[in-house]
PDB file of C-alpha atoms in Angstrom:
ATOM      1  CA  MET A 296     -90.022-175.062  98.942  1.00  0.00           C
ATOM      2  CA  ASN A 297     -92.898-174.067 101.241  1.00  0.00           C
ATOM      3  CA  GLU A 298     -94.511-170.621 101.498  1.00  0.00           C
ATOM      4  CA  SER A 299     -92.517-169.615 104.566  1.00  0.00           C
ATOM      5  CA  SER A 300     -89.109-170.536 103.124  1.00  0.00           C
ATOM      6  CA  PHE A 301     -89.995-168.804  99.829  1.00  0.00           C
ATOM      7  CA  ASP A 302     -90.891-165.619 101.729  1.00  0.00           C
ATOM      8  CA  ASP A 303     -87.661-165.793 103.742  1.00  0.00           C
ATOM      9  CA  LEU A 304     -85.584-166.291 100.608  1.00  0.00           C
ATOM     10  CA  CYS A 305     -87.351-163.412  98.845  1.00  0.00           C
ATOM     11  CA  ASN A 306     -86.474-161.060 101.689  1.00  0.00           C
ATOM     12  CA  THR A 307     -82.856-162.211 101.734  1.00  0.00           C
ATOM     13  CA  VAL A 308     -82.542-161.738  97.965  1.00  0.00           C
ATOM     14  CA  PHE A 309     -84.305-158.367  98.132  1.00  0.00           C
ATOM     15  CA  GLN A 310     -81.913-157.009 100.739  1.00  0.00           C
ATOM     16  CA  PHE A 311     -78.914-158.359  98.797  1.00  0.00           C
ATOM     17  CA  GLN A 312     -80.074-156.757  95.555  1.00  0.00           C
ATOM     18  CA  TYR A 313     -81.116-153.513  97.240  1.00  0.00           C
ATOM     19  CA  GLN A 314     -77.621-153.207  98.689  1.00  0.00           C
ATOM     20  CA  TYR A 315     -75.513-154.255  95.683  1.00  0.00           C
ATOM     21  CA  ASN A 316     -77.601-153.374  92.599  1.00  0.00           C
ATOM     22  CA  PRO A 317     -77.295-149.587  92.066  1.00  0.00           C
ATOM     23  CA  ILE A 318     -80.139-149.348  89.537  1.00  0.00           C
ATOM     24  CA  TYR A 319     -82.544-151.326  91.703  1.00  0.00           C
ATOM     25  CA  HIS A 320     -81.414-149.433  94.819  1.00  0.00           C
ATOM     26  CA  LYS A 321     -82.341-146.079  93.280  1.00  0.00           C
ATOM     27  CA  TRP A 322     -85.671-147.404  92.019  1.00  0.00           C
ATOM     28  CA  VAL A 323     -86.580-148.816  95.447  1.00  0.00           C
ATOM     29  CA  ASP A 324     -85.670-145.539  97.143  1.00  0.00           C
ATOM     30  CA  LEU A 325     -88.082-143.715  94.820  1.00  0.00           C
ATOM     31  CA  ILE A 326     -91.100-145.843  95.652  1.00  0.00           C
ATOM     32  CA  ASP A 327     -90.486-147.410  99.075  1.00  0.00           C
ATOM     33  CA  SER A 328     -90.098-145.326 102.228  1.00  0.00           C
ATOM     34  CA  LEU A 329     -89.122-148.375 104.321  1.00  0.00           C
ATOM     35  CA  PRO A 330     -86.778-150.426 102.121  1.00  0.00           C
ATOM     36  CA  THR A 331     -85.172-152.370 104.988  1.00  0.00           C
ATOM     37  CA  LYS A 332     -88.472-153.513 106.502  1.00  0.00           C
ATOM     38  CA  ARG A 333     -89.357-157.201 106.070  1.00  0.00           C
ATOM     39  CA  LYS A 334     -92.018-157.672 103.359  1.00  0.00           C
ATOM     40  CA  ILE A 335     -94.289-160.301 101.908  1.00  0.00           C
ATOM     41  CA  PRO A 336     -93.137-161.067  98.336  1.00  0.00           C
ATOM     42  CA  GLN A 337     -95.925-159.139  96.583  1.00  0.00           C
ATOM     43  CA  ASN A 338     -94.923-155.982  98.481  1.00  0.00           C
ATOM     44  CA  ILE A 339     -91.285-156.113  97.394  1.00  0.00           C
ATOM     45  CA  PRO A 340     -90.753-153.333  94.820  1.00  0.00           C
ATOM     46  CA  ALA A 341     -90.602-154.631  91.257  1.00  0.00           C
ATOM     47  CA  LEU A 342     -88.291-153.122  88.654  1.00  0.00           C
ATOM     48  CA  PRO A 343     -90.018-152.138  85.375  1.00  0.00           C
ATOM     49  CA  ILE A 344     -88.793-154.522  82.709  1.00  0.00           C
ATOM     50  CA  SER A 345     -87.844-151.618  80.439  1.00  0.00           C
ATOM     51  CA  PHE A 346     -84.772-150.984  82.621  1.00  0.00           C
ATOM     52  CA  PHE A 347     -83.152-153.957  80.899  1.00  0.00           C
ATOM     53  CA  LYS A 348     -83.305-151.917  77.675  1.00  0.00           C
ATOM     54  CA  GLU A 349     -81.760-148.838  79.198  1.00  0.00           C
ATOM     55  CA  GLN A 350     -79.264-149.920  81.832  1.00  0.00           C
ATOM     56  CA  ARG A 351     -76.899-152.664  82.911  1.00  0.00           C
ATOM     57  CA  VAL A 352     -79.055-154.326  85.572  1.00  0.00           C
ATOM     58  CA  THR A 353     -76.531-156.218  87.706  1.00  0.00           C
ATOM     59  CA  THR A 354     -76.057-157.054  91.377  1.00  0.00           C
ATOM     60  CA  GLY A 355     -72.402-156.956  92.423  1.00  0.00           C
ATOM     61  CA  ASN A 356     -69.244-156.334  90.436  1.00  0.00           C
ATOM     62  CA  TRP A 357     -68.249-159.052  87.983  1.00  0.00           C
ATOM     63  CA  GLN A 358     -67.384-159.688  84.361  1.00  0.00           C
ATOM     64  CA  GLU A 359     -70.287-161.273  82.508  1.00  0.00           C
ATOM     65  CA  GLN A 360     -69.970-164.798  81.080  1.00  0.00           C
ATOM     66  CA  LYS A 361     -72.782-164.144  78.617  1.00  0.00           C
ATOM     67  CA  VAL A 362     -75.194-161.425  77.528  1.00  0.00           C
ATOM     68  CA  PHE A 363     -78.656-162.470  76.357  1.00  0.00           C
ATOM     69  CA  GLU A 364     -80.472-160.044  74.074  1.00  0.00           C
ATOM     70  CA  SER A 365     -84.142-159.874  73.184  1.00  0.00           C
ATOM     71  CA  SER A 366     -85.503-159.892  69.651  1.00  0.00           C
ATOM     72  CA  GLY A 367     -86.575-156.666  67.979  1.00  0.00           C
ATOM     73  CA  THR A 368     -87.191-155.053  64.642  1.00  0.00           C
ATOM     74  CA  THR A 369     -84.562-152.822  63.019  1.00  0.00           C
ATOM     75  CA  GLY A 370     -83.938-149.708  65.076  1.00  0.00           C
ATOM     76  CA  MET A 371     -85.718-151.070  68.152  1.00  0.00           C
ATOM     77  CA  VAL A 372     -83.923-150.909  71.495  1.00  0.00           C
ATOM     78  CA  THR A 373     -83.557-154.454  72.802  1.00  0.00           C
ATOM     79  CA  SER A 374     -83.281-155.816  76.337  1.00  0.00           C
ATOM     80  CA  ARG A 375     -79.931-157.092  77.520  1.00  0.00           C
ATOM     81  CA  HIS A 376     -79.526-159.518  80.413  1.00  0.00           C
ATOM     82  CA  TYR A 377     -75.967-159.793  81.752  1.00  0.00           C
ATOM     83  CA  LEU A 378     -75.141-163.187  83.279  1.00  0.00           C
ATOM     84  CA  ALA A 379     -72.526-163.644  85.963  1.00  0.00           C
ATOM     85  CA  ASP A 380     -72.801-167.441  85.887  1.00  0.00           C
ATOM     86  CA  LEU A 381     -74.324-169.434  83.026  1.00  0.00           C
ATOM     87  CA  ALA A 382     -74.567-172.467  85.303  1.00  0.00           C
ATOM     88  CA  ILE A 383     -77.404-170.764  87.203  1.00  0.00           C
ATOM     89  CA  TYR A 384     -79.406-170.384  83.989  1.00  0.00           C
ATOM     90  CA  GLU A 385     -78.720-173.964  82.976  1.00  0.00           C
ATOM     91  CA  GLN A 386     -79.741-175.299  86.362  1.00  0.00           C
ATOM     92  CA  ALA A 387     -82.951-173.238  86.303  1.00  0.00           C
ATOM     93  CA  PHE A 388     -84.163-174.329  82.860  1.00  0.00           C
ATOM     94  CA  ILE A 389     -83.101-177.968  83.277  1.00  0.00           C
ATOM     95  CA  GLN A 390     -84.791-178.390  86.650  1.00  0.00           C
ATOM     96  CA  GLY A 391     -87.818-176.371  85.537  1.00  0.00           C
ATOM     97  CA  PHE A 392     -88.361-178.571  82.476  1.00  0.00           C
ATOM     98  CA  GLU A 393     -87.670-181.874  84.215  1.00  0.00           C
ATOM     99  CA  ARG A 394     -90.116-181.112  87.041  1.00  0.00           C
ATOM    100  CA  GLN A 395     -92.874-181.047  84.420  1.00  0.00           C
ATOM    101  CA  TYR A 396     -91.671-183.512  81.762  1.00  0.00           C
ATOM    102  CA  GLY A 397     -89.152-185.854  83.334  1.00  0.00           C
ATOM    103  CA  SER A 398     -85.545-186.350  82.294  1.00  0.00           C
ATOM    104  CA  ILE A 399     -84.482-184.587  79.108  1.00  0.00           C
ATOM    105  CA  GLN A 400     -82.631-187.798  78.198  1.00  0.00           C
ATOM    106  CA  ASN A 401     -86.015-189.472  77.594  1.00  0.00           C
ATOM    107  CA  TRP A 402     -86.841-187.073  74.758  1.00  0.00           C
ATOM    108  CA  CYS A 403     -85.823-186.445  71.200  1.00  0.00           C
ATOM    109  CA  VAL A 404     -85.671-182.646  71.068  1.00  0.00           C
ATOM    110  CA  LEU A 405     -86.462-180.858  67.797  1.00  0.00           C
ATOM    111  CA  ALA A 406     -86.223-177.067  67.779  1.00  0.00           C
ATOM    112  CA  LEU A 407     -88.059-175.057  65.117  1.00  0.00           C
ATOM    113  CA  LEU A 408     -86.696-171.607  65.916  1.00  0.00           C
ATOM    114  CA  PRO A 409     -85.772-169.946  62.604  1.00  0.00           C
ATOM    115  CA  ALA A 410     -85.943-166.297  63.625  1.00  0.00           C
ATOM    116  CA  TYR A 411     -84.094-167.000  66.859  1.00  0.00           C
ATOM    117  CA  LEU A 412     -81.366-169.055  65.201  1.00  0.00           C
ATOM    118  CA  GLU A 413     -80.523-165.970  63.163  1.00  0.00           C
ATOM    119  CA  ARG A 414     -79.598-164.151  66.405  1.00  0.00           C
ATOM    120  CA  GLU A 415     -76.398-164.810  68.306  1.00  0.00           C
ATOM    121  CA  ASN A 416     -77.541-163.950  71.831  1.00  0.00           C
ATOM    122  CA  SER A 417     -80.925-165.638  72.186  1.00  0.00           C
ATOM    123  CA  SER A 418     -81.534-167.249  75.587  1.00  0.00           C
ATOM    124  CA  LEU A 419     -84.116-169.547  73.953  1.00  0.00           C
ATOM    125  CA  VAL A 420     -81.582-170.856  71.426  1.00  0.00           C
ATOM    126  CA  TYR A 421     -79.061-171.399  74.219  1.00  0.00           C
ATOM    127  CA  MET A 422     -81.637-173.392  76.181  1.00  0.00           C
ATOM    128  CA  ALA A 423     -82.693-175.458  73.153  1.00  0.00           C
ATOM    129  CA  ASN A 424     -79.078-176.171  72.226  1.00  0.00           C
ATOM    130  CA  LYS A 425     -78.304-177.433  75.732  1.00  0.00           C
ATOM    131  CA  MET A 426     -81.455-179.590  75.785  1.00  0.00           C
ATOM    132  CA  ILE A 427     -80.578-181.081  72.388  1.00  0.00           C
ATOM    133  CA  ALA A 428     -77.128-182.004  73.700  1.00  0.00           C
ATOM    134  CA  MET A 429     -78.526-183.411  76.950  1.00  0.00           C
ATOM    135  CA  SER A 430     -81.152-185.498  75.166  1.00  0.00           C
ATOM    136  CA  ASN A 431     -78.323-187.617  73.801  1.00  0.00           C
ATOM    137  CA  HIS A 432     -80.596-188.634  70.940  1.00  0.00           C
ATOM    138  CA  ALA A 433     -79.069-188.951  67.480  1.00  0.00           C
ATOM    139  CA  GLU A 434     -82.089-187.316  65.798  1.00  0.00           C
ATOM    140  CA  SER A 435     -82.283-184.255  68.074  1.00  0.00           C
ATOM    141  CA  GLY A 436     -81.465-180.981  66.370  1.00  0.00           C
ATOM    142  CA  PHE A 437     -82.425-177.558  65.028  1.00  0.00           C
ATOM    143  CA  TYR A 438     -84.576-176.780  62.004  1.00  0.00           C
ATOM    144  CA  LEU A 439     -84.617-173.501  60.132  1.00  0.00           C
ATOM    145  CA  TYR A 440     -87.086-173.374  57.225  1.00  0.00           C
ATOM    146  CA  ASN A 441     -86.536-176.982  56.101  1.00  0.00           C
ATOM    147  CA  TYR A 442     -90.128-177.991  56.843  1.00  0.00           C
ATOM    148  CA  ALA A 443     -90.180-181.060  54.567  1.00  0.00           C
ATOM    149  CA  GLU A 444     -87.196-182.525  56.412  1.00  0.00           C
ATOM    150  CA  LEU A 445     -88.864-181.827  59.761  1.00  0.00           C
ATOM    151  CA  ALA A 446     -92.116-183.508  58.648  1.00  0.00           C
ATOM    152  CA  SER A 447     -90.181-186.555  57.487  1.00  0.00           C
ATOM    153  CA  LYS A 448     -88.287-186.750  60.781  1.00  0.00           C
ATOM    154  CA  LEU A 449     -91.458-186.448  62.871  1.00  0.00           C
ATOM    155  CA  THR A 450     -93.125-189.192  60.838  1.00  0.00           C
ATOM    156  CA  GLU A 451     -90.130-191.452  61.365  1.00  0.00           C
ATOM    157  CA  LEU A 452     -90.053-190.809  65.117  1.00  0.00           C
ATOM    158  CA  GLU A 453     -93.812-191.381  65.375  1.00  0.00           C
ATOM    159  CA  LEU A 454     -93.464-194.800  63.740  1.00  0.00           C
ATOM    160  CA  LEU A 455     -90.819-195.672  66.334  1.00  0.00           C
ATOM    161  CA  GLY A 456     -93.023-194.470  69.203  1.00  0.00           C
ATOM    162  CA  GLN A 457     -90.241-192.120  70.328  1.00  0.00           C
ATOM    163  CA  PRO A 458     -91.304-189.403  72.814  1.00  0.00           C
ATOM    164  CA  THR A 459     -90.464-186.190  70.972  1.00  0.00           C
ATOM    165  CA  LEU A 460     -90.516-182.535  71.948  1.00  0.00           C
ATOM    166  CA  LEU A 461     -91.080-180.083  69.101  1.00  0.00           C
ATOM    167  CA  LEU A 462     -90.153-176.693  70.528  1.00  0.00           C
ATOM    168  CA  GLY A 463     -91.234-174.006  68.105  1.00  0.00           C
ATOM    169  CA  VAL A 464     -91.737-170.312  67.627  1.00  0.00           C
ATOM    170  CA  THR A 465     -95.384-169.497  66.863  1.00  0.00           C
ATOM    171  CA  PHE A 466     -95.135-168.254  63.278  1.00  0.00           C
ATOM    172  CA  ALA A 467     -92.951-171.207  62.238  1.00  0.00           C
ATOM    173  CA  LEU A 468     -95.316-173.758  63.810  1.00  0.00           C
ATOM    174  CA  LEU A 469     -98.207-172.176  61.924  1.00  0.00           C
ATOM    175  CA  ASP A 470     -96.315-172.174  58.611  1.00  0.00           C
ATOM    176  CA  PHE A 471     -95.060-175.728  59.099  1.00  0.00           C
ATOM    177  CA  SER A 472     -98.430-177.202  60.109  1.00  0.00           C
ATOM    178  CA  ALA A 473    -100.179-175.485  57.171  1.00  0.00           C
ATOM    179  CA  GLN A 474     -97.781-177.087  54.696  1.00  0.00           C
ATOM    180  CA  PHE A 475     -97.395-180.469  56.430  1.00  0.00           C
ATOM    181  CA  PRO A 476    -100.456-181.490  58.472  1.00  0.00           C
ATOM    182  CA  LEU A 477     -99.721-184.590  60.565  1.00  0.00           C
ATOM    183  CA  GLN A 478    -101.302-186.942  63.102  1.00  0.00           C
ATOM    184  CA  LEU A 479     -98.976-186.871  66.111  1.00  0.00           C
ATOM    185  CA  LYS A 480     -99.385-189.274  69.014  1.00  0.00           C
ATOM    186  CA  HIS A 481     -95.925-189.387  70.599  1.00  0.00           C
ATOM    187  CA  THR A 482     -94.949-185.736  70.097  1.00  0.00           C
ATOM    188  CA  VAL A 483     -95.373-182.776  72.450  1.00  0.00           C
ATOM    189  CA  VAL A 484     -95.659-179.534  70.474  1.00  0.00           C
ATOM    190  CA  MET A 485     -94.567-176.613  72.631  1.00  0.00           C
ATOM    191  CA  GLU A 486     -94.985-173.062  71.372  1.00  0.00           C
ATOM    192  CA  THR A 487     -92.734-170.339  72.718  1.00  0.00           C
ATOM    193  CA  GLY A 488     -94.581-167.284  71.396  1.00  0.00           C
ATOM    194  CA  GLY A 489     -93.182-165.093  68.666  1.00  0.00           C
ATOM    195  CA  MET A 490     -95.685-163.782  66.140  1.00  0.00           C
ATOM    196  CA  LYS A 491     -94.954-160.068  66.166  1.00  0.00           C
ATOM    197  CA  GLY A 492     -94.638-158.668  62.664  1.00  0.00           C
ATOM    198  CA  ARG A 493     -95.321-162.056  61.059  1.00  0.00           C
ATOM    199  CA  GLY A 494     -98.994-161.682  60.222  1.00  0.00           C
ATOM    200  CA  ARG A 495    -102.244-161.297  62.112  1.00  0.00           C
ATOM    201  CA  GLU A 496    -101.825-161.743  65.846  1.00  0.00           C
ATOM    202  CA  LEU A 497    -103.878-164.726  67.027  1.00  0.00           C
ATOM    203  CA  THR A 498    -105.280-165.234  70.474  1.00  0.00           C
ATOM    204  CA  ARG A 499    -103.762-168.212  72.237  1.00  0.00           C
ATOM    205  CA  LEU A 500    -107.104-170.023  71.920  1.00  0.00           C
ATOM    206  CA  GLU A 501    -107.134-169.458  68.140  1.00  0.00           C
ATOM    207  CA  LEU A 502    -103.503-170.497  67.811  1.00  0.00           C
ATOM    208  CA  HIS A 503    -103.890-173.695  69.800  1.00  0.00           C
ATOM    209  CA  LYS A 504    -107.149-174.640  68.077  1.00  0.00           C
ATOM    210  CA  THR A 505    -105.455-174.234  64.690  1.00  0.00           C
ATOM    211  CA  LEU A 506    -102.391-176.289  65.641  1.00  0.00           C
ATOM    212  CA  ILE A 507    -104.483-179.006  67.310  1.00  0.00           C
ATOM    213  CA  GLY A 508    -106.560-179.390  64.144  1.00  0.00           C
ATOM    214  CA  ARG A 509    -103.563-179.560  61.837  1.00  0.00           C
ATOM    215  CA  LEU A 510    -101.377-181.849  63.956  1.00  0.00           C
ATOM    216  CA  GLY A 511    -103.951-184.229  65.427  1.00  0.00           C
ATOM    217  CA  LEU A 512    -103.149-183.354  69.041  1.00  0.00           C
ATOM    218  CA  LYS A 513    -105.289-183.062  72.175  1.00  0.00           C
ATOM    219  CA  ASN A 514    -103.337-180.125  73.583  1.00  0.00           C
ATOM    220  CA  ILE A 515    -100.646-177.645  72.617  1.00  0.00           C
ATOM    221  CA  HIS A 516     -98.061-177.059  75.310  1.00  0.00           C
ATOM    222  CA  ALA A 517     -96.394-173.700  75.853  1.00  0.00           C
ATOM    223  CA  GLU A 518     -93.370-172.137  77.520  1.00  0.00           C
ATOM    224  CA  TYR A 519     -93.428-168.705  79.159  1.00  0.00           C
ATOM    225  CA  GLY A 520     -90.020-167.126  79.426  1.00  0.00           C
ATOM    226  CA  MET A 521     -88.217-163.972  78.416  1.00  0.00           C
ATOM    227  CA  THR A 522     -84.741-162.530  78.061  1.00  0.00           C
ATOM    228  CA  GLU A 523     -85.036-160.766  81.406  1.00  0.00           C
ATOM    229  CA  LEU A 524     -85.783-163.993  83.312  1.00  0.00           C
ATOM    230  CA  LEU A 525     -83.681-167.097  83.921  1.00  0.00           C
ATOM    231  CA  SER A 526     -86.679-169.334  84.704  1.00  0.00           C
ATOM    232  CA  GLN A 527     -89.641-170.536  82.674  1.00  0.00           C
ATOM    233  CA  ALA A 528     -93.235-171.471  83.396  1.00  0.00           C
ATOM    234  CA  TYR A 529     -94.880-174.286  81.414  1.00  0.00           C
ATOM    235  CA  SER A 530     -98.393-175.007  80.207  1.00  0.00           C
ATOM    236  CA  LYS A 531     -99.547-178.511  79.271  1.00  0.00           C
ATOM    237  CA  GLY A 532    -102.731-177.217  77.693  1.00  0.00           C
ATOM    238  CA  MET A 533    -105.291-174.399  77.548  1.00  0.00           C
ATOM    239  CA  GLY A 534    -102.539-171.792  77.978  1.00  0.00           C
ATOM    240  CA  ARG A 535    -102.452-172.143  81.760  1.00  0.00           C
ATOM    241  CA  TYR A 536     -98.898-171.886  83.083  1.00  0.00           C
ATOM    242  CA  TYR A 537     -97.334-173.324  86.226  1.00  0.00           C
ATOM    243  CA  CYS A 538     -94.142-171.977  87.800  1.00  0.00           C
ATOM    244  CA  PRO A 539     -91.255-173.871  89.403  1.00  0.00           C
ATOM    245  CA  PRO A 540     -90.945-173.397  93.188  1.00  0.00           C
ATOM    246  CA  TRP A 541     -88.381-170.583  92.918  1.00  0.00           C
ATOM    247  CA  MET A 542     -90.609-168.492  90.626  1.00  0.00           C
ATOM    248  CA  LYS A 543     -93.920-166.820  91.450  1.00  0.00           C
ATOM    249  CA  VAL A 544     -96.396-164.611  89.601  1.00  0.00           C
ATOM    250  CA  PHE A 545     -98.629-161.837  90.892  1.00  0.00           C
ATOM    251  CA  VAL A 546    -100.821-159.385  89.005  1.00  0.00           C
ATOM    252  CA  ARG A 547    -101.082-155.665  89.629  1.00  0.00           C
ATOM    253  CA  LYS A 548    -103.892-153.351  88.672  1.00  0.00           C
ATOM    254  CA  GLU A 549    -103.283-151.405  85.455  1.00  0.00           C
ATOM    255  CA  ASP A 550    -104.421-148.149  87.055  1.00  0.00           C
ATOM    256  CA  ASP A 551    -102.551-148.707  90.340  1.00  0.00           C
ATOM    257  CA  PRO A 552     -99.116-150.371  90.108  1.00  0.00           C
ATOM    258  CA  PHE A 553     -98.877-150.594  93.908  1.00  0.00           C
ATOM    259  CA  GLU A 554    -101.994-152.729  94.349  1.00  0.00           C
ATOM    260  CA  LEU A 555    -101.120-156.368  93.758  1.00  0.00           C
ATOM    261  CA  LEU A 556    -103.530-159.270  93.610  1.00  0.00           C
ATOM    262  CA  THR A 557    -103.003-162.954  94.339  1.00  0.00           C
ATOM    263  CA  GLU A 558    -105.957-163.760  92.081  1.00  0.00           C
ATOM    264  CA  GLY A 559    -107.644-161.978  89.169  1.00  0.00           C
ATOM    265  CA  THR A 560    -106.622-160.048  86.067  1.00  0.00           C
ATOM    266  CA  GLY A 561    -103.939-157.404  85.700  1.00  0.00           C
ATOM    267  CA  LEU A 562    -100.342-156.757  84.670  1.00  0.00           C
ATOM    268  CA  ILE A 563     -98.027-159.665  85.414  1.00  0.00           C
ATOM    269  CA  GLN A 564     -95.358-159.191  88.058  1.00  0.00           C
ATOM    270  CA  ILE A 565     -92.761-161.921  88.533  1.00  0.00           C
ATOM    271  CA  VAL A 566     -90.443-163.093  91.267  1.00  0.00           C
ATOM    272  CA  ASP A 567     -87.628-165.159  89.739  1.00  0.00           C
ATOM    273  CA  LEU A 568     -85.112-166.088  92.412  1.00  0.00           C
ATOM    274  CA  ALA A 569     -82.760-167.484  89.754  1.00  0.00           C
ATOM    275  CA  ASN A 570     -82.093-163.840  88.796  1.00  0.00           C
ATOM    276  CA  ILE A 571     -79.840-163.560  91.824  1.00  0.00           C
ATOM    277  CA  PHE A 572     -77.150-161.454  90.090  1.00  0.00           C
ATOM    278  CA  SER A 573     -79.511-159.181  88.127  1.00  0.00           C
ATOM    279  CA  CYS A 574     -82.958-158.435  89.590  1.00  0.00           C
ATOM    280  CA  SER A 575     -85.407-161.033  90.874  1.00  0.00           C
ATOM    281  CA  PHE A 576     -88.440-158.732  91.072  1.00  0.00           C
ATOM    282  CA  ILE A 577     -89.762-157.750  87.648  1.00  0.00           C
ATOM    283  CA  ALA A 578     -92.826-155.768  86.563  1.00  0.00           C
ATOM    284  CA  THR A 579     -93.653-156.982  83.044  1.00  0.00           C
ATOM    285  CA  GLN A 580     -95.849-155.447  80.364  1.00  0.00           C
ATOM    286  CA  ASP A 581     -97.928-158.609  79.897  1.00  0.00           C
ATOM    287  CA  ILE A 582    -101.569-158.739  80.922  1.00  0.00           C
ATOM    288  CA  GLY A 583    -102.525-161.966  82.664  1.00  0.00           C
ATOM    289  CA  LYS A 584    -105.092-163.806  84.701  1.00  0.00           C
ATOM    290  CA  LEU A 585    -103.888-165.316  87.974  1.00  0.00           C
ATOM    291  CA  TYR A 586    -105.627-168.279  89.595  1.00  0.00           C
ATOM    292  CA  GLU A 587    -105.903-169.212  93.261  1.00  0.00           C
ATOM    293  CA  ASP A 588    -103.442-172.104  92.860  1.00  0.00           C
ATOM    294  CA  GLY A 589    -100.730-169.764  91.518  1.00  0.00           C
ATOM    295  CA  SER A 590    -101.116-170.767  87.853  1.00  0.00           C
ATOM    296  CA  PHE A 591    -101.713-168.033  85.286  1.00  0.00           C
ATOM    297  CA  GLU A 592    -102.722-167.230  81.723  1.00  0.00           C
ATOM    298  CA  VAL A 593    -101.220-164.581  79.447  1.00  0.00           C
ATOM    299  CA  LEU A 594    -103.961-162.495  77.830  1.00  0.00           C
ATOM    300  CA  GLY A 595    -101.900-159.987  75.853  1.00  0.00           C
ATOM    301  CA  ARG A 596     -99.666-156.961  76.221  1.00  0.00           C
ATOM    302  CA  MET A 597    -100.329-153.484  77.514  1.00  0.00           C
ATOM    303  CA  ASP A 598    -100.688-150.908  74.718  1.00  0.00           C
ATOM    304  CA  HIS A 599     -97.736-148.460  74.456  1.00  0.00           C
ATOM    305  CA  ALA A 600     -96.030-150.753  76.900  1.00  0.00           C
ATOM    306  CA  ASP A 601     -92.603-149.256  77.522  1.00  0.00           C
ATOM    307  CA  ILE A 602     -92.266-147.697  80.961  1.00  0.00           C
ATOM    308  CA  ARG A 603     -89.247-145.454  80.615  1.00  0.00           C
ATOM    309  CA  GLY A 604     -88.074-145.949  84.166  1.00  0.00           C
ATOM    310  CA  CYS A 605     -84.709-144.277  83.845  1.00  0.00           C
ATOM    311  CA  SER A 606     -86.313-140.912  83.191  1.00  0.00           C
ATOM    312  CA  LEU A 607     -87.335-141.053  86.850  1.00  0.00           C
ATOM    313  CA  LEU A 608     -83.797-141.549  88.063  1.00  0.00           C
ATOM    314  CA  VAL A 609     -80.885-139.155  88.250  1.00  0.00           C
ATOM    315  CA  LEU A 610     -78.070-141.405  87.008  1.00  0.00           C
TER     316      LEU A 610
END
C-alpha cells in the first residue's frame, strides 16, 4: 500500500465512521469545523482512547461476535472493544505477524501469559490461541506458572533446532528467566508488556538487558498492541516498532493535542484501518518517539492519563 492509497483509504474510512459511528460523530463535531473536507491522515480527528471505557464505540448497527476487554485492577473501569467480525481481527494479526516472521506454521508457539489466561475476554489470549492452533506443532501451547515445564520444553526444542516463539507477558518472563536462566539460539522471546502492579516498573532498556543476560539472546522482540486496536506493531530489537501497511503512528504534542508530528517525541496517535467497525483513529495515552521511517519507540505513559471524553459530550 503506497502513501497515496493509504491517504485515500483513510479518508474513505473517516467519512464512513463519521456518518455511522454516533460517538465519533459527536466528537468530530466538537473539534472539527469542516468534517467533510478531505484531510491528510494526521489531520483526521482522533478519538481519545478513554471512550472505549465509557461508551460502546461502534460503526453501524450489528450484534457483536465478541467483546474484548482490557486488564485492570479490582474496581478499575476497563476498555471494551466490540467486534462485528472476528475474521477481520484474525486476518490483521496473522498477516501482521507473517509479514515480519514468515508463516506461523514454521514456528512452535509457546505462550507465557498467566495473568491474561485468567481473563475470559483478552484479545492477546485469543491471538495466541489462534497462533498455537495455526502452528500445527505438537509442542505448541500455553503455560501458566509451570516454569520448570516451560524450561524443559525450551531445552528440548533447542536441541532439535526448532524455531520457537516464546510470547510472554513482562512480569512472567522476568520471573521465569530469574528461576531458569537458559542459552537460547533458536528461540525468539517476544514481550507483550504487562508489569503494572507486579513490582518496580523497568524501562524497556532495563527489561531487555535483563532478559538478554539471563536467556543468552542478542535481542528481545516485542509486540505493541492493545484492546482498542485490531492490529499490532512488532519490534525485532531495541524496542523500535514497525507497523503493517494498514496501520500508522503519529505523535502529538502533550501541550497541544491538535499539533501532530511525523517525527519526534509526543503522545502516540494511531491509525488502524482494521478497526473499520469501531474507530480507526485513536489518541492513546502512551508517550513515544517517532522516526522518519515511520517506526517508533514507546517511552512510557502520560501521568493521570485518562481523558474523560464523554464529559464533553451531551449523550
